mmCIF file of C-alpha atoms in Angstrom:
data_model
loop_
_atom_site.group_PDB
_atom_site.id
_atom_site.type_symbol
_atom_site.label_atom_id
_atom_site.label_comp_id
_atom_site.label_asym_id
_atom_site.label_seq_id
_atom_site.Cartn_x
_atom_site.Cartn_y
_atom_site.Cartn_z
ATOM 1 C CA MET A 22 -45.795 -6.003 1.758
ATOM 2 C CA ILE A 23 -42.860 -7.323 3.901
ATOM 3 C CA ALA A 24 -39.916 -4.831 4.009
ATOM 4 C CA PHE A 25 -36.361 -4.840 5.446
ATOM 5 C CA ARG A 26 -35.426 -1.398 6.810
ATOM 6 C CA VAL A 27 -31.871 -1.422 7.372
ATOM 7 C CA SER A 28 -29.413 0.345 8.985
ATOM 8 C CA VAL A 29 -26.057 0.921 9.592
ATOM 9 C CA ASN A 30 -24.499 2.203 13.424
ATOM 10 C CA GLY A 31 -27.861 3.722 13.961
ATOM 11 C CA ALA A 32 -28.578 5.659 10.339
ATOM 12 C CA LYS A 33 -31.039 3.951 7.967
ATOM 13 C CA VAL A 34 -29.527 2.327 4.417
ATOM 14 C CA CYS A 35 -32.807 1.816 2.907
ATOM 15 C CA THR A 36 -36.247 0.431 3.347
ATOM 16 C CA ALA A 37 -36.679 -2.288 0.604
ATOM 17 C CA GLY A 38 -39.024 -4.366 -0.513
ATOM 18 C CA VAL A 39 -40.401 -6.068 -3.483
ATOM 19 C CA GLY A 40 -44.324 -5.427 -3.728
ATOM 20 C CA PRO A 41 -46.815 -8.982 -3.312
ATOM 21 C CA ALA A 42 -44.780 -11.251 -4.528
ATOM 22 C CA GLY A 43 -41.033 -12.217 -4.954
ATOM 23 C CA VAL A 44 -37.670 -12.279 -3.899
ATOM 24 C CA LEU A 45 -35.767 -10.167 -1.083
ATOM 25 C CA THR A 46 -32.529 -10.536 0.114
ATOM 26 C CA ILE A 47 -30.111 -8.937 2.582
ATOM 27 C CA ILE A 48 -26.371 -10.618 2.603
ATOM 28 C CA ILE A 49 -24.007 -9.528 4.779
ATOM 29 C CA THR A 50 -19.852 -10.779 4.655
ATOM 30 C CA ARG A 51 -17.693 -10.959 6.883
ATOM 31 C CA ARG A 52 -14.040 -11.654 5.384
ATOM 32 C CA ALA A 53 -10.859 -12.610 7.044
ATOM 33 C CA GLY A 54 -7.214 -13.451 4.998
ATOM 34 C CA SER A 55 -7.871 -12.149 2.093
ATOM 35 C CA PRO A 56 -6.625 -9.042 -0.235
ATOM 36 C CA GLU A 57 -10.182 -7.385 0.585
ATOM 37 C CA ALA A 58 -10.265 -7.718 3.863
ATOM 38 C CA LEU A 59 -7.204 -5.301 4.059
ATOM 39 C CA LEU A 60 -9.286 -2.148 2.814
ATOM 40 C CA ARG A 61 -12.795 -3.944 4.371
ATOM 41 C CA ASP A 62 -13.822 -6.082 6.420
ATOM 42 C CA GLY A 63 -17.477 -7.073 4.867
ATOM 43 C CA ASP A 64 -19.927 -5.843 2.720
ATOM 44 C CA VAL A 65 -24.109 -5.563 2.804
ATOM 45 C CA TRP A 66 -25.841 -6.294 -0.381
ATOM 46 C CA ILE A 67 -29.293 -5.820 -0.367
ATOM 47 C CA GLY A 68 -31.495 -6.924 -3.711
ATOM 48 C CA GLY A 69 -34.706 -8.066 -4.817
ATOM 49 C CA LEU A 70 -36.888 -10.014 -7.891
ATOM 50 C CA ALA A 71 -40.281 -8.002 -8.300
ATOM 51 C CA SER A 72 -42.362 -11.163 -9.801
ATOM 52 C CA ASP A 73 -45.537 -8.964 -11.423
ATOM 53 C CA ARG A 74 -42.901 -6.775 -12.543
ATOM 54 C CA ARG A 75 -40.128 -9.168 -13.783
ATOM 55 C CA GLU A 76 -37.000 -6.711 -12.503
ATOM 56 C CA PHE A 77 -34.479 -7.192 -10.753
ATOM 57 C CA PHE A 78 -33.445 -4.366 -7.892
ATOM 58 C CA VAL A 79 -30.564 -3.928 -6.214
ATOM 59 C CA TRP A 80 -30.371 -1.111 -3.285
ATOM 60 C CA PRO A 81 -26.956 0.728 -2.077
ATOM 61 C CA SER A 82 -24.751 -1.345 -0.916
ATOM 62 C CA ARG A 83 -22.522 -0.484 2.223
ATOM 63 C CA ALA A 84 -18.436 -1.324 3.031
ATOM 64 C CA LEU A 85 -18.221 -2.242 6.412
ATOM 65 C CA ARG A 86 -15.447 -2.657 9.535
ATOM 66 C CA VAL A 87 -14.416 -3.703 12.848
ATOM 67 C CA GLY A 88 -16.910 -1.900 14.972
ATOM 68 C CA ASP A 89 -20.379 -1.285 12.835
ATOM 69 C CA GLU A 90 -23.206 -2.766 13.706
ATOM 70 C CA ILE A 91 -26.085 -3.599 11.019
ATOM 71 C CA GLY A 92 -29.455 -3.507 12.164
ATOM 72 C CA ILE A 93 -32.552 -5.567 10.189
ATOM 73 C CA GLU A 94 -35.545 -4.856 10.786
ATOM 74 C CA VAL A 95 -38.402 -7.145 9.263
ATOM 75 C CA LEU A 96 -42.127 -5.296 9.264
ATOM 76 C CA GLU A 97 -44.563 -4.441 6.642
ATOM 77 C CA ALA A 98 -44.511 -1.617 4.818
ATOM 78 C CA ASP A 99 -46.903 0.711 2.513
ATOM 79 C CA THR A 100 -44.276 2.224 0.401
ATOM 80 C CA VAL A 101 -40.851 1.678 0.392
ATOM 81 C CA ASP A 102 -37.205 3.429 -0.651
ATOM 82 C CA PRO A 103 -36.303 2.966 -4.624
ATOM 83 C CA PRO A 104 -33.606 0.993 -5.626
ATOM 84 C CA LEU A 105 -30.890 1.980 -6.645
ATOM 85 C CA LYS A 106 -30.388 -0.146 -9.999
ATOM 86 C CA ARG A 107 -33.487 -2.325 -11.688
ATOM 87 C CA THR A 108 -32.390 -5.085 -14.483
ATOM 88 C CA PRO A 109 -35.310 -7.009 -16.503
ATOM 89 C CA SER A 110 -35.284 -10.416 -15.142
ATOM 90 C CA ALA A 111 -35.309 -11.211 -19.126
ATOM 91 C CA GLU A 112 -32.187 -10.165 -19.728
ATOM 92 C CA SER A 113 -29.697 -12.947 -20.293
ATOM 93 C CA TYR A 114 -26.948 -13.510 -18.458
ATOM 94 C CA ARG A 115 -24.761 -12.960 -21.487
ATOM 95 C CA ALA A 116 -26.066 -9.902 -21.413
ATOM 96 C CA THR A 117 -25.953 -8.572 -17.792
ATOM 97 C CA LEU A 118 -22.604 -9.494 -18.121
ATOM 98 C CA LEU A 119 -21.733 -6.847 -21.147
ATOM 99 C CA ARG A 120 -23.583 -4.171 -19.691
ATOM 100 C CA GLN A 121 -21.906 -4.242 -16.219
ATOM 101 C CA VAL A 122 -18.394 -4.275 -18.298
ATOM 102 C CA ARG A 123 -19.222 -1.285 -20.749
ATOM 103 C CA THR A 124 -20.427 0.692 -17.465
ATOM 104 C CA ALA A 125 -17.275 -0.148 -15.425
ATOM 105 C CA LEU A 126 -15.430 0.498 -18.226
ATOM 106 C CA GLY A 127 -17.410 3.700 -18.591
ATOM 107 C CA ALA A 128 -16.972 4.929 -15.646
ATOM 108 C CA PHE A 129 -13.077 3.456 -15.122
ATOM 109 C CA ALA A 130 -12.592 5.756 -19.306
ATOM 110 C CA GLY A 131 -14.227 8.894 -18.739
ATOM 111 C CA PRO A 132 -12.324 10.612 -16.134
ATOM 112 C CA MET A 133 -9.407 8.795 -17.466
ATOM 113 C CA LEU A 134 -9.537 10.882 -20.272
ATOM 114 C CA ARG A 135 -11.005 14.075 -18.966
ATOM 115 C CA ASP A 136 -8.249 13.617 -15.988
ATOM 116 C CA PRO A 137 -5.447 11.224 -17.004
ATOM 117 C CA ARG A 138 -3.624 12.868 -13.998
ATOM 118 C CA GLY A 139 -5.530 13.555 -11.983
ATOM 119 C CA GLN A 140 -6.924 9.627 -12.745
ATOM 120 C CA LEU A 141 -3.308 8.068 -12.066
ATOM 121 C CA ALA A 142 -2.909 10.230 -9.057
ATOM 122 C CA THR A 143 -6.012 8.500 -7.370
ATOM 123 C CA LEU A 144 -4.821 4.921 -8.048
ATOM 124 C CA SER A 145 -1.053 6.205 -6.551
ATOM 125 C CA ARG A 146 -2.525 7.317 -3.634
ATOM 126 C CA SER A 147 -5.037 4.119 -3.832
ATOM 127 C CA ALA A 148 -1.862 1.434 -4.333
ATOM 128 C CA ARG A 149 -0.217 3.303 -1.336
ATOM 129 C CA ASP A 150 -2.751 2.831 1.354
ATOM 130 C CA LEU A 151 -3.291 -1.197 0.399
ATOM 131 C CA LEU A 152 0.597 -1.016 0.411
ATOM 132 C CA SER A 153 0.937 0.707 3.958
ATOM 133 C CA ARG A 154 -2.487 -1.262 5.243
ATOM 134 C CA THR A 155 -0.275 -4.411 4.783
ATOM 135 C CA ALA A 156 2.254 -3.512 6.656
ATOM 136 C CA THR A 157 0.270 -2.350 10.018
ATOM 137 C CA ALA A 158 -1.492 -5.824 9.652
ATOM 138 C CA MET A 159 1.549 -8.016 9.296
ATOM 139 C CA ALA A 160 3.454 -5.518 11.789
ATOM 140 C CA ARG A 161 -0.022 -6.593 14.276
ATOM 141 C CA ARG A 162 0.363 -9.710 13.619
ATOM 142 C CA ALA A 163 3.923 -10.161 14.618
ATOM 143 C CA LEU A 164 4.015 -8.105 17.427
ATOM 144 C CA ARG A 165 0.551 -9.627 18.903
ATOM 145 C CA PRO A 166 1.698 -11.743 22.187
ATOM 146 C CA PRO A 167 0.906 -15.504 21.806
ATOM 147 C CA GLY A 168 -2.764 -15.954 22.795
ATOM 148 C CA ALA A 169 -3.698 -12.687 22.170
ATOM 149 C CA ARG A 170 -4.778 -13.742 19.200
ATOM 150 C CA ALA A 171 -8.907 -11.753 18.591
ATOM 151 C CA GLU A 172 -9.691 -12.925 15.267
ATOM 152 C CA ARG A 173 -12.734 -11.697 12.677
ATOM 153 C CA ALA A 174 -16.170 -12.422 14.199
ATOM 154 C CA VAL A 175 -19.763 -11.235 13.943
ATOM 155 C CA LEU A 176 -22.067 -11.387 17.106
ATOM 156 C CA VAL A 177 -25.501 -11.912 16.221
ATOM 157 C CA GLU A 178 -28.754 -11.484 17.654
ATOM 158 C CA LEU A 179 -32.497 -11.717 17.102
ATOM 159 C CA ASN A 180 -34.765 -9.384 18.985
ATOM 160 C CA SER A 181 -31.897 -8.929 21.701
ATOM 161 C CA ARG A 182 -31.362 -12.037 22.527
ATOM 162 C CA ARG A 183 -27.688 -13.989 21.299
ATOM 163 C CA VAL A 184 -28.092 -16.196 17.974
ATOM 164 C CA CYS A 185 -24.124 -16.784 17.999
ATOM 165 C CA VAL A 186 -20.650 -15.472 18.098
ATOM 166 C CA ALA A 187 -19.519 -16.947 14.288
ATOM 167 C CA GLY A 188 -16.145 -16.529 13.368
ATOM 168 C CA VAL A 189 -13.306 -18.364 11.175
ATOM 169 C CA PRO A 190 -10.049 -18.059 12.029
ATOM 170 C CA ARG A 191 -6.844 -16.579 9.638
ATOM 171 C CA ARG A 192 -8.756 -17.280 6.574
ATOM 172 C CA GLY A 193 -12.235 -17.658 5.170
ATOM 173 C CA HIS A 194 -15.299 -15.649 5.509
ATOM 174 C CA VAL A 195 -18.757 -15.749 7.222
ATOM 175 C CA MET A 196 -22.680 -14.783 5.709
ATOM 176 C CA SER A 197 -25.372 -13.771 7.240
ATOM 177 C CA LEU A 198 -28.664 -14.454 4.846
ATOM 178 C CA ILE A 199 -31.901 -13.067 5.330
ATOM 179 C CA THR A 200 -34.245 -13.383 2.287
ATOM 180 C CA TRP A 201 -38.534 -13.495 2.387
ATOM 181 C CA ALA A 202 -39.852 -15.354 -0.718
ATOM 182 C CA ALA A 203 -43.221 -15.339 -1.970
ATOM 183 C CA PRO A 204 -44.675 -17.256 -4.674
ATOM 184 C CA THR A 205 -47.169 -16.290 -7.451
ATOM 185 C CA ARG A 206 -49.277 -19.133 -6.025
ATOM 186 C CA SER A 207 -51.979 -17.487 -3.843
ATOM 187 C CA ASP A 208 -52.333 -20.854 -2.014
ATOM 188 C CA VAL A 209 -47.859 -21.484 -2.026
ATOM 189 C CA PRO A 210 -47.269 -19.371 1.543
ATOM 190 C CA SER A 211 -44.474 -16.721 1.684
ATOM 191 C CA HIS A 212 -41.605 -17.281 3.893
ATOM 192 C CA PHE A 213 -38.548 -16.210 5.470
ATOM 193 C CA TRP A 214 -35.169 -17.532 5.808
ATOM 194 C CA PHE A 215 -32.391 -16.298 7.905
ATOM 195 C CA SER A 216 -29.100 -17.931 8.114
ATOM 196 C CA VAL A 217 -25.808 -18.076 9.362
ATOM 197 C CA TYR A 218 -23.151 -19.923 7.497
ATOM 198 C CA GLY A 219 -19.929 -19.559 5.796
ATOM 199 C CA ARG A 220 -16.473 -21.057 4.872
ATOM 200 C CA ASP A 221 -12.902 -21.991 6.397
ATOM 201 C CA ALA A 222 -10.470 -21.696 3.619
ATOM 202 C CA ARG A 223 -7.652 -23.692 5.317
ATOM 203 C CA THR A 224 -9.839 -26.861 5.589
ATOM 204 C CA ASP A 225 -11.979 -26.074 2.371
ATOM 205 C CA GLU A 226 -15.186 -26.989 5.453
ATOM 206 C CA CYS A 227 -18.430 -25.544 5.146
ATOM 207 C CA LEU A 228 -19.595 -24.355 8.118
ATOM 208 C CA ASP A 229 -23.639 -24.181 10.213
ATOM 209 C CA TRP A 230 -24.501 -22.087 12.967
ATOM 210 C CA GLY A 231 -27.988 -23.121 12.953
ATOM 211 C CA ARG A 232 -30.733 -21.244 10.923
ATOM 212 C CA PRO A 233 -33.839 -19.334 13.524
ATOM 213 C CA ALA A 234 -36.975 -18.678 12.079
ATOM 214 C CA LEU A 235 -37.776 -15.297 11.622
ATOM 215 C CA ALA A 236 -41.057 -13.395 11.399
ATOM 216 C CA VAL A 237 -42.632 -9.667 11.348
ATOM 217 C CA GLY A 238 -41.956 -7.652 13.854
ATOM 218 C CA ASP A 239 -38.577 -8.873 14.672
ATOM 219 C CA HIS A 240 -35.013 -7.418 14.992
ATOM 220 C CA ILE A 241 -31.876 -8.686 13.234
ATOM 221 C CA SER A 242 -28.138 -6.491 15.482
ATOM 222 C CA ILE A 243 -25.080 -8.043 13.437
ATOM 223 C CA ARG A 244 -21.726 -6.500 14.252
ATOM 224 C CA PHE A 245 -18.355 -7.115 13.291
ATOM 225 C CA ALA A 246 -15.782 -7.285 16.577
ATOM 226 C CA ARG A 247 -12.798 -9.345 16.846
ATOM 227 C CA SER A 248 -13.740 -11.972 19.685
ATOM 228 C CA ARG A 249 -11.209 -14.847 21.163
ATOM 229 C CA GLU A 250 -13.765 -17.201 20.761
ATOM 230 C CA HIS A 251 -16.433 -18.250 18.722
ATOM 231 C CA ASP A 252 -19.243 -20.949 18.859
ATOM 232 C CA ALA A 253 -18.767 -24.144 17.339
ATOM 233 C CA PRO A 254 -20.964 -24.760 14.515
ATOM 234 C CA THR A 255 -23.979 -26.841 14.820
ATOM 235 C CA ARG A 256 -22.560 -28.739 10.764
ATOM 236 C CA ARG A 257 -19.589 -29.320 9.147
ATOM 237 C CA ARG A 258 -19.328 -30.415 5.585
ATOM 238 C CA ASP A 259 -16.527 -31.172 3.184
ATOM 239 C CA ARG A 260 -16.887 -28.147 0.655
ATOM 240 C CA SER A 261 -16.952 -30.516 -2.481
ATOM 241 C CA LEU A 262 -20.009 -32.759 -0.777
ATOM 242 C CA ALA A 263 -21.633 -29.594 0.117
ATOM 243 C CA ARG A 264 -21.704 -28.896 -3.762
#
């Protein structure tokens, strides 16, 4: 089967695959200028749909910071790592949301009932950490000399060849989408999809840095960094027209 072997800073995260038919997707998100960006610069999400079993799979995700490098190998494998979660694809959207809410409430209410003081102390530490990170980020921005701004960016390489340096100044996000899809019909070929795109929150524009071709044996490297220069997107579209 087609599989994606994912690593962060050389350490394996998982080898993900869904079988002969289905959809396998990796989404890597890089944020800037949002409250979430104060706690983490982005994350990697790995999931898929097994058509023959009619199940959604989700593998462990990872929070990412500046300096992290994500490696993705496209390969054929006989076995893959078991997913973290399995969800029947026949489950309704409403039922999925209710189940997720119940799980989240249970994960919060259980420890709170068992150890309220400990949980309140944890929440207090988290709040102090968020305030500290916010104050530090604001101080660094104020003390940074003119012309020295290095914006958040992702450096994308395919088989050790540069694809792009994609970034959104100040507010927005950049995403890398790597997908393999194989239909249940034998006369329709499977295909890969690899794209680097984003959104500039200041102008409400959708940005596209290209869609390189992808095949078995390829290796993708995506590094979170700071860069004073970004590659211009190949396309810009107003978000209202992109819907």
